[in-house]
CSV table of C-alpha atoms and ligand atoms in Angstrom, one decimal:
chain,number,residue,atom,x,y,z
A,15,UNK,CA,-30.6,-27.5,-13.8
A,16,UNK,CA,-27.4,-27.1,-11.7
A,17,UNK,CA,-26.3,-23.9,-10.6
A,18,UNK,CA,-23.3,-22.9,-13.7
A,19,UNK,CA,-19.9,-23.1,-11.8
A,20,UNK,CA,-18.1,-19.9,-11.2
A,21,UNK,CA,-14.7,-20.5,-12.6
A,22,UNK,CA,-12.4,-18.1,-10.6
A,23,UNK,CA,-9.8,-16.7,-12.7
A,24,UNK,CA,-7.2,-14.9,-11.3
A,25,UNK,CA,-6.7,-11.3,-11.1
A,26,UNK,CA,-4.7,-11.2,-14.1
A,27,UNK,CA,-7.1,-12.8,-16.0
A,28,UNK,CA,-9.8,-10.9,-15.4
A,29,UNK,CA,-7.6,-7.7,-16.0
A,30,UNK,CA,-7.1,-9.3,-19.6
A,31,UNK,CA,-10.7,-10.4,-20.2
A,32,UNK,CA,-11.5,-6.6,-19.3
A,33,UNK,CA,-9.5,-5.5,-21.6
A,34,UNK,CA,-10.8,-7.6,-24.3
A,35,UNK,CA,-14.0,-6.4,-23.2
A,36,UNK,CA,-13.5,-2.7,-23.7
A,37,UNK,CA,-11.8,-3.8,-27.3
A,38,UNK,CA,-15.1,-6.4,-28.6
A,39,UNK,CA,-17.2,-3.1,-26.7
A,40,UNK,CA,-15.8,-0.5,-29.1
A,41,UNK,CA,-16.1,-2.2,-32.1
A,42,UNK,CA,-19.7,-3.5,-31.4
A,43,UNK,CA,-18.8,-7.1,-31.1
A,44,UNK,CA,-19.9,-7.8,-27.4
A,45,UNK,CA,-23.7,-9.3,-27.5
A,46,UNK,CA,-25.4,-8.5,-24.2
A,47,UNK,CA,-28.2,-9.8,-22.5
A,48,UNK,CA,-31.2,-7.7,-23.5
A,49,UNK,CA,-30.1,-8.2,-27.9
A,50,UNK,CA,-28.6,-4.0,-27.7
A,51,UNK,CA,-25.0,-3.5,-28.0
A,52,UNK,CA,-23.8,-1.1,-25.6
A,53,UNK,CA,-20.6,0.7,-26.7
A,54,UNK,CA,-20.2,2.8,-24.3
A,55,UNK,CA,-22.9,4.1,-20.7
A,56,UNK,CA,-24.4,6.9,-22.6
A,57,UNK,CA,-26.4,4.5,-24.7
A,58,UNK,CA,-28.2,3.0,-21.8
A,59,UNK,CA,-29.5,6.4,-21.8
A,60,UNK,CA,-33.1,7.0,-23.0
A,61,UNK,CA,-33.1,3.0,-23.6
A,62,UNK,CA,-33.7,1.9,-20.0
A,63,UNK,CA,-36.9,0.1,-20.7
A,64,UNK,CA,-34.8,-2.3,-22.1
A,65,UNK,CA,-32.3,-2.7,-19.9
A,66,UNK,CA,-31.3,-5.9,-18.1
A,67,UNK,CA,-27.8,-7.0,-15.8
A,68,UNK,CA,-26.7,-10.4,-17.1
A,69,UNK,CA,-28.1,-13.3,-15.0
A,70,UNK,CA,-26.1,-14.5,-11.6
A,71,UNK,CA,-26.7,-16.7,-8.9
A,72,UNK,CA,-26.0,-15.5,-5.6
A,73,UNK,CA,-23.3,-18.6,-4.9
A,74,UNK,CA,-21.2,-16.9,-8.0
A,75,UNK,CA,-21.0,-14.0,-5.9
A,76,UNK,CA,-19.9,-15.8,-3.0
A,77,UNK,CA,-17.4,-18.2,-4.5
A,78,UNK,CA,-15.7,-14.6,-6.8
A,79,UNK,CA,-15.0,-12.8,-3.2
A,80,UNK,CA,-14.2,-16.6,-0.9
A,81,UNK,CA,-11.7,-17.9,-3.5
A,82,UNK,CA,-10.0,-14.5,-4.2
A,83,UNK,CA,-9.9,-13.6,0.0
A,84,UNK,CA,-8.8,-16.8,0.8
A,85,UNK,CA,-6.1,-16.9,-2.3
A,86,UNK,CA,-4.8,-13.7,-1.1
A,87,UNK,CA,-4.5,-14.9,2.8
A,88,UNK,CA,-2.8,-18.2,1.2
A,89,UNK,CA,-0.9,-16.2,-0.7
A,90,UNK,CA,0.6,-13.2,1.9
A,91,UNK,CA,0.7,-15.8,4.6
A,92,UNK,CA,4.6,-15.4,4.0
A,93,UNK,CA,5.0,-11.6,3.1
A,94,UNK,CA,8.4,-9.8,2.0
A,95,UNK,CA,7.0,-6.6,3.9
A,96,UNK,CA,4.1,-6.2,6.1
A,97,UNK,CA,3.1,-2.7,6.6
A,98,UNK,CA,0.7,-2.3,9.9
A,99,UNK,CA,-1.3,0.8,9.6
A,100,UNK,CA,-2.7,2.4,6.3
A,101,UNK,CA,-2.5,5.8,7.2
A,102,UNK,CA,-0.4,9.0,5.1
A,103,UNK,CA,3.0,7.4,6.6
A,104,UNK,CA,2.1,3.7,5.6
A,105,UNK,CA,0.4,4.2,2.5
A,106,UNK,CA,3.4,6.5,1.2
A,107,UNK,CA,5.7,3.5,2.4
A,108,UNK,CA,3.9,1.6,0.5
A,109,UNK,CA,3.8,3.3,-2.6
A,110,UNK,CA,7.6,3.5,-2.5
A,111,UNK,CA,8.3,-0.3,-1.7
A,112,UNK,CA,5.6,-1.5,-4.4
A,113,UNK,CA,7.1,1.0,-6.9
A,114,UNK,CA,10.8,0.6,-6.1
A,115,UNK,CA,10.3,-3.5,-5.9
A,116,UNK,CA,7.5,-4.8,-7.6
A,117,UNK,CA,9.1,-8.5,-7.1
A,118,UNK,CA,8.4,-8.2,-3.1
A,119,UNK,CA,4.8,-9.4,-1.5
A,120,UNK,CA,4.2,-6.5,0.4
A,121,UNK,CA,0.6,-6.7,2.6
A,122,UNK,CA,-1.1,-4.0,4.3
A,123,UNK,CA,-3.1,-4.7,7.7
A,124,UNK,CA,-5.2,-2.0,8.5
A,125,UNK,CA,-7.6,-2.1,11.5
A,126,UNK,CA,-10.6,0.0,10.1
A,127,UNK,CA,-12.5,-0.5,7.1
A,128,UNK,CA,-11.3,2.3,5.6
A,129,UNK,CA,-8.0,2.9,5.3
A,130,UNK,CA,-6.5,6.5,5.4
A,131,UNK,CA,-6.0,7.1,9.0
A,132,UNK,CA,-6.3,10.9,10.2
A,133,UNK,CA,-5.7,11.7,6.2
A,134,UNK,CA,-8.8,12.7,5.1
A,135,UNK,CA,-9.4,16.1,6.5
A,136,UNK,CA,-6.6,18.5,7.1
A,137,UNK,CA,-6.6,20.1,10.8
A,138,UNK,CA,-10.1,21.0,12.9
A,139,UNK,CA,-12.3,19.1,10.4
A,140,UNK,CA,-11.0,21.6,7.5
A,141,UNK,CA,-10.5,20.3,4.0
A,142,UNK,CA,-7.6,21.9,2.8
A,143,UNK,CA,-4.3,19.8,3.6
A,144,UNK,CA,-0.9,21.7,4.1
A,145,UNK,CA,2.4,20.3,2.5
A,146,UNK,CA,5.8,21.9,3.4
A,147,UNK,CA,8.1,21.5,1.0
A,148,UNK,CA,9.9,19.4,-0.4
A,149,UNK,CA,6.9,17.1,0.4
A,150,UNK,CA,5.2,18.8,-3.0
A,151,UNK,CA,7.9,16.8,-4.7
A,152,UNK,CA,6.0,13.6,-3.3
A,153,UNK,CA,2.9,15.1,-4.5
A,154,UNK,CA,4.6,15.1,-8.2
A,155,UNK,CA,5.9,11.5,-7.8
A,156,UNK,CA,1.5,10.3,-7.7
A,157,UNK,CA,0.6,13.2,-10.1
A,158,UNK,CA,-1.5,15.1,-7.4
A,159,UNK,CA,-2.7,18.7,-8.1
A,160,UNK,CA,-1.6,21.3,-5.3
A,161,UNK,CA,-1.2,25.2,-5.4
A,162,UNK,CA,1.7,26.8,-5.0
A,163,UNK,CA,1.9,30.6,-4.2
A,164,UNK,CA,4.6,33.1,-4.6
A,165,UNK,CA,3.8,34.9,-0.8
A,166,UNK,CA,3.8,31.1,0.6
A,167,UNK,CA,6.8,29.6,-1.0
A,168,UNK,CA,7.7,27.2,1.7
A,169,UNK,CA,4.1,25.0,1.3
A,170,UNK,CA,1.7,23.6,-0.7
A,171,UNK,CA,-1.8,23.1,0.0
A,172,UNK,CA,-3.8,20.5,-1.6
A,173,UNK,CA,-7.3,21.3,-2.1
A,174,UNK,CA,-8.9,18.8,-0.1
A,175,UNK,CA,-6.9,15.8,2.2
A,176,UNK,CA,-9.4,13.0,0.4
A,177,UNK,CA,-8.2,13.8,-3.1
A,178,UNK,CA,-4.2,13.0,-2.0
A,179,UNK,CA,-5.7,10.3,0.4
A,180,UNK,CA,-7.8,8.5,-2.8
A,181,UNK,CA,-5.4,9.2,-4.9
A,182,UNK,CA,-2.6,7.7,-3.2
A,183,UNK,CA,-4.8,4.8,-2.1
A,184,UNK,CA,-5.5,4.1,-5.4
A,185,UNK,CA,-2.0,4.2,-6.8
A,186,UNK,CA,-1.2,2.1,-4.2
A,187,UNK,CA,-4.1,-0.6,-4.4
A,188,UNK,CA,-2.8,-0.2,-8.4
A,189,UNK,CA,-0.2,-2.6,-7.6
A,190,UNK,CA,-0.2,-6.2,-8.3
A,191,UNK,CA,1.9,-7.3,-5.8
A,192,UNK,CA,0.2,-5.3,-2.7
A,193,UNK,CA,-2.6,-6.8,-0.8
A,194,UNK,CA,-4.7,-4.5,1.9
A,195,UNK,CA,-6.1,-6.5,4.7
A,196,UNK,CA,-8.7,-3.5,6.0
A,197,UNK,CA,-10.8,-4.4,9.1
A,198,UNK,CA,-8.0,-6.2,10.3
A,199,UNK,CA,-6.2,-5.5,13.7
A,200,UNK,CA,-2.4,-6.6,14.6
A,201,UNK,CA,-3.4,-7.6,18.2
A,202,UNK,CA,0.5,-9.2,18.1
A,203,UNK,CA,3.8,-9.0,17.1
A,204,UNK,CA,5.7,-12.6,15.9
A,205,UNK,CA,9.5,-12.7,17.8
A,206,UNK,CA,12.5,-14.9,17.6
A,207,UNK,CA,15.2,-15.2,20.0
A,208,UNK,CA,17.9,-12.6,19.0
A,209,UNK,CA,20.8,-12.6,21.7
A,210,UNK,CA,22.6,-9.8,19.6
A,211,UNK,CA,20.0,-7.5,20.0
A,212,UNK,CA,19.9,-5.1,22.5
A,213,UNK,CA,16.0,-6.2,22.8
A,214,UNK,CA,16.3,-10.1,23.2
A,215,UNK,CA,14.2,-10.1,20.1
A,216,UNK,CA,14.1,-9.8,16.6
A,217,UNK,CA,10.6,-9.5,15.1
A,218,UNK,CA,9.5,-11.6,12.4
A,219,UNK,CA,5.6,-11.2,11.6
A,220,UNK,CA,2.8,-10.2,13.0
A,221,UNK,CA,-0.8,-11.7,14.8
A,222,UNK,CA,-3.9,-10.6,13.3
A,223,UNK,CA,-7.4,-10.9,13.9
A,224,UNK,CA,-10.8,-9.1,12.3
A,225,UNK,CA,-10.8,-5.6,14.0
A,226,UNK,CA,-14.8,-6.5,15.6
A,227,UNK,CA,-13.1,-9.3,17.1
A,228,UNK,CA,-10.1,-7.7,18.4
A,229,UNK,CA,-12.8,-5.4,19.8
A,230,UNK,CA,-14.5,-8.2,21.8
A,231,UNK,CA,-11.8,-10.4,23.4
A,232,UNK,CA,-13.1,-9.1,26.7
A,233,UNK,CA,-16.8,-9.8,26.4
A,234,UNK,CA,-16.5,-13.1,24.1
A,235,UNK,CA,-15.0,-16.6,24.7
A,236,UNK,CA,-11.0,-17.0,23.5
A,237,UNK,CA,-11.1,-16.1,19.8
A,238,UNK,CA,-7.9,-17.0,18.6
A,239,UNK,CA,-5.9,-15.1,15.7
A,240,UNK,CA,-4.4,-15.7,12.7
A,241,UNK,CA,-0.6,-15.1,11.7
A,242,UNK,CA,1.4,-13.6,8.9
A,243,UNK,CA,5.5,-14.4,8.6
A,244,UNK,CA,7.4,-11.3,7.3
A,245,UNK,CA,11.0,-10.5,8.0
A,246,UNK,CA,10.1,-6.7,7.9
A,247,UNK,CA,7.5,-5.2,9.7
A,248,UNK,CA,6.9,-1.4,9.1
A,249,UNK,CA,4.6,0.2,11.9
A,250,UNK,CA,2.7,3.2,11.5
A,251,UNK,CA,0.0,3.0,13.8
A,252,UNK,CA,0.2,6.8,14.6
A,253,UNK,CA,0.3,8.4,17.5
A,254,UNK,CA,-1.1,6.9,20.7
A,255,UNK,CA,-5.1,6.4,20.8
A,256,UNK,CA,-7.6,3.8,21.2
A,257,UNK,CA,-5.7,1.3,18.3
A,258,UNK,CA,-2.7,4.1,18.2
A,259,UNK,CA,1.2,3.5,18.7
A,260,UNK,CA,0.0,-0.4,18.7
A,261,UNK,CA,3.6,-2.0,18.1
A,262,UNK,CA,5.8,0.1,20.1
A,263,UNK,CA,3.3,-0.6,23.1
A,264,UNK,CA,3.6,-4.1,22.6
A,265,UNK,CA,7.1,-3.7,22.8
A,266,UNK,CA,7.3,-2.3,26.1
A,267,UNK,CA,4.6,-4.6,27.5
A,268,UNK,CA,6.8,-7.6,26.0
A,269,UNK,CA,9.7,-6.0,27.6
A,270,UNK,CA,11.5,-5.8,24.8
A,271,UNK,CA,11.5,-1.9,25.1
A,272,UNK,CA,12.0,-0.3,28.6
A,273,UNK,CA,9.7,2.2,27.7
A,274,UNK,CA,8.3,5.3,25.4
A,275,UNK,CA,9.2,8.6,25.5
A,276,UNK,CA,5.8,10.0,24.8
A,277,UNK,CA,4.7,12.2,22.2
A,278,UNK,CA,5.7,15.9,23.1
A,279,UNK,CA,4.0,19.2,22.4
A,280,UNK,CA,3.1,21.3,19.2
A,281,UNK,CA,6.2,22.6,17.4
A,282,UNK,CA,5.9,22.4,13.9
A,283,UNK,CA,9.6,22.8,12.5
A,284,UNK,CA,11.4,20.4,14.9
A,285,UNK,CA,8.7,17.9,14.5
A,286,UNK,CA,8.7,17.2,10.9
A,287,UNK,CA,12.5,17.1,10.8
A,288,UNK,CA,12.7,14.7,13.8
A,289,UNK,CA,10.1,12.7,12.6
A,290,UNK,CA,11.3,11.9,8.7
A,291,UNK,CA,15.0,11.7,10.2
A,292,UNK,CA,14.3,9.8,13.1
A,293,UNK,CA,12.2,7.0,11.0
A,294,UNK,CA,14.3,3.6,11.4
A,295,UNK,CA,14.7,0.2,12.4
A,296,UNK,CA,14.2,0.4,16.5
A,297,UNK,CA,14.2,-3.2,17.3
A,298,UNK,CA,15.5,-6.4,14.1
A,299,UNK,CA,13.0,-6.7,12.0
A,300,UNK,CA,10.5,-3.8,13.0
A,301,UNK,CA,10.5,-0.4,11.3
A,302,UNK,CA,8.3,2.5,12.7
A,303,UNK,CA,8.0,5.7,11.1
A,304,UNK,CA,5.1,8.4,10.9
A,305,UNK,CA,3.2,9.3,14.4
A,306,UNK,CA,4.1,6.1,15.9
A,307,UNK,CA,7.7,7.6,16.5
A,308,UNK,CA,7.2,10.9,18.1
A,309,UNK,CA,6.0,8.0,20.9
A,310,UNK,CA,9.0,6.3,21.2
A,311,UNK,CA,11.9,9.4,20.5
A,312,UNK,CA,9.1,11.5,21.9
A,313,UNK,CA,9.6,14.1,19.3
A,314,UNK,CA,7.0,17.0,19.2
A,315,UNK,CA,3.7,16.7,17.0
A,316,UNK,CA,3.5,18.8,14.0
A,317,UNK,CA,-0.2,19.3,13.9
A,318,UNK,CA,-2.0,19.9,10.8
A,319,UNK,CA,0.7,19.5,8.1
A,320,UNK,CA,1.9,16.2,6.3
A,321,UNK,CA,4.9,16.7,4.5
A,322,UNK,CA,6.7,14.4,7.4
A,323,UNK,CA,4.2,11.7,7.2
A,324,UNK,CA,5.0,11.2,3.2
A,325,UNK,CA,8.8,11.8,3.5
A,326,UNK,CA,8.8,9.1,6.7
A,327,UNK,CA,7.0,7.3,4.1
A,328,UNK,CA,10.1,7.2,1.7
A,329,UNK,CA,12.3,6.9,4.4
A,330,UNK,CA,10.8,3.8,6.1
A,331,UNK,CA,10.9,2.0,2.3
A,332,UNK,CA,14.6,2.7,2.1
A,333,UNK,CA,15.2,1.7,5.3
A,334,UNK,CA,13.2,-1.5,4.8
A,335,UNK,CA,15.0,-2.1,1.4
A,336,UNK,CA,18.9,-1.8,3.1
A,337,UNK,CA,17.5,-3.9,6.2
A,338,UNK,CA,15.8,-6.9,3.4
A,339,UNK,CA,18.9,-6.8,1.2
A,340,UNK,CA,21.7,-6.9,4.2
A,341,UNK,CA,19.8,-9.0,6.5
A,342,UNK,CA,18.0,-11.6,3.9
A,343,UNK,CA,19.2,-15.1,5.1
A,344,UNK,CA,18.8,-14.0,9.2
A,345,UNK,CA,15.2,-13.1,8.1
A,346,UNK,CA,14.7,-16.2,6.8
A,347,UNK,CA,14.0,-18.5,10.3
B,423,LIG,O1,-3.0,8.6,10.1
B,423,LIG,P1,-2.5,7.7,11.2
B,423,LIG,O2,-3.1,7.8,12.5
B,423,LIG,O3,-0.9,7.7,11.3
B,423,LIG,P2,0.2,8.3,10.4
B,423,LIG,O4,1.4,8.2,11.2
B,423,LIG,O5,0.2,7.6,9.1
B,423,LIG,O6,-0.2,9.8,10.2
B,423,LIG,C1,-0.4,10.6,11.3
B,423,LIG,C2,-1.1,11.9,10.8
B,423,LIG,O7,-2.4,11.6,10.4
B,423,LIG,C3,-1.2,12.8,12.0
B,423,LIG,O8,-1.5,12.4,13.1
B,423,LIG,C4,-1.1,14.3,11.7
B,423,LIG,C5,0.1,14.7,10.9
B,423,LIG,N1,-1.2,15.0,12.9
B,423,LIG,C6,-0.3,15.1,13.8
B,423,LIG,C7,-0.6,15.7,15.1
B,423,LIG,O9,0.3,16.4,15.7
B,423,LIG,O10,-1.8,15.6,15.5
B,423,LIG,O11,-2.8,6.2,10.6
B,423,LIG,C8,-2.6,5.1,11.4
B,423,LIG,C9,-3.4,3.9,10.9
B,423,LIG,C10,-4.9,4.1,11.1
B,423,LIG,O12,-5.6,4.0,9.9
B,423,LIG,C11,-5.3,3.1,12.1
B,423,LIG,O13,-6.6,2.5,11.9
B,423,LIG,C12,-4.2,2.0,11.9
B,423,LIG,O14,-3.1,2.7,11.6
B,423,LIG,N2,-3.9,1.1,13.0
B,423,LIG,C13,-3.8,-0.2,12.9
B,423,LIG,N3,-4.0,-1.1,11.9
B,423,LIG,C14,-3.9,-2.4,12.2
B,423,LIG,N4,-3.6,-2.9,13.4
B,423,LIG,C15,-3.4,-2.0,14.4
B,423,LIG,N5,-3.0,-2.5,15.6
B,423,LIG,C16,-3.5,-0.6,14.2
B,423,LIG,N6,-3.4,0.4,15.0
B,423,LIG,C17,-3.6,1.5,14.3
């Protein structure tokens, strides 16, 4: 008997069937395998003897996660927005963009396989991250519990970094028309000619590759990328490290930047400020805000707090929003 063919729906679809599910579930008309009818997980309880997965064959499993990768890399190969680092800063940018436009394709390329950057601890390993205000009000926007006290009145703490780092991933994962490429490096920035740019360059997409493979350009034979075409690119790689400050290094190694400032000392209260102020277009067509800046303004590092990675957040999406809707036909090429 041949295999049965796995006929990919799309994600919609399988958003709907679920929710027919969870409807022919609660009034007892979904059959299962084993002749029970679950309605909810309690009643597996106690009944585990008879308890059985429906059948699969292993080629269903690898035709549901091929066709949906590969729809999504056909799909994002020409992105609205590309946002290259999933840290506080990019997934707050993204949360903006998707929720502000949901008509725009915006993908997410983040080198590690799990995305969050530095934003699931606060400082020295501790759990509890620190909020000044009015980054609290961000915290409302995604419905994240913080406290609040009356002898602290200029911060919030939130009780641990993973539940605003989850949460916020989740919200942003939420949205139908944001993809997150994790375990995926930008080794490369895509450029076009721009004579009226201070920079020679406006950039227009970026070069990516799996992370493991990006990791082993020196010790394996050429292994040549992949592309995606976006007229925005929004960097926040953070600050510099091993796969830190990535596009505004490129820059400077393209020539396209003379150089960076560097990342300055400790001093909370000018950092945040210079940070969420300071987030912008630097070059046509790339956007950096979070860590990544304090490299090329080099503004100060704020340590353990991360109001100003949220607020660059919202800034970068604004800024991304006046550069798509002033600049749409240059972005085009
Ligand atoms: O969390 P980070 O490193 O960066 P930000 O700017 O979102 O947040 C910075 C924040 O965590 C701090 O550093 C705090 C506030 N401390 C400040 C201080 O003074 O010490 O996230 C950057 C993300 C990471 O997940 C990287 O894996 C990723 O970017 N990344 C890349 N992804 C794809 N391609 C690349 N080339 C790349 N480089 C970095």
């Amino acid at each position: 008997m041949s295999p049965p063919v796995a006929l990919y729906s799309n994600p919609v679809d399988v958003v709907v069937d679920l929710a027919k599910k969870e409807l022919a579930t609660k009034n007892g008309t979904l059959p299962t395998v084993d002749g029970t009818t679950y309605k909810t997980v309690e009643d597996m309880q106690g009944n585990w003897e008879n308890f059985k997965f429906a059948p699969i064959r292993e080629s269903q499993v690898s035709r549901a996660m091929t066709r949906a990768y590969f729809k999504d890399l056909d799909t994002y190969a020409e992105s609205d927005i590309v946002i290259v680092g999933a840290g506080s800063c990019g997934l707050s940018t993204a949360y903006m963009l998707a929720k502000t436009r949901p008509d725009l394709k915006i993908a997410i390329i983040e080198a590690s396989v799990s995305p969050g950057g530095g934003a699931w601890l606060g400082g020295q390993l501790f759990s509890t991250m620190v909020l000044r205000k009015p980054a609290h009000l961000f915290l409302d926007s995604i419905n994240i519990p913080y406290t609040s006290t009356p002898e602290n009145p200029n911060y919030v703490t939130v009780k641990h970094a993973a539940l605003f780092t989850s949460t916020l991933l989740s919200r942003v994962l939420s949205f139908p028309n944001i993809k997150l490429f994790n375990a995926t490096c930008v080794e490369d920035l895509i450029t076009r000619p721009s004579p009226s740019s201070p920079s020679g360059i406006r950039v227009a997409g970026v070069v990516t590759n799996w992370t493991l493979v990006t990791m082993h350009h020196d010790d394996q034979s050429c292994m040549d990328p992949n592309t995606i075409n976006a007229p925005i690119i929004i960097s926040t790689t953070g600050h510099d490290g091993p796969f830190g400050a990535f596009s505004v290094k490129r820059l400077v190694s393209m020539g396209a930047t003379e150089k960076l400032a560097g990342m300055r000392g400790l001093d909370m209260n000018s950092a945040e400020d210079a940070i969420v102020k300071g987030t912008r277009e630097i070059v046509p067509g790339l956007i950096v805000g979070g860590m990544e800046l304090a490299e090329v303004d080099g503004a100060n590092r704020m340590g353990p707090t991360f109001g100003a990675m949220v607020l660059s957040g919202v800034k970068a999406a604004e800024e991304a929003l006046r550069v798509f809707e002033t600049r749409k036909g240059e972005c085009e090429e």
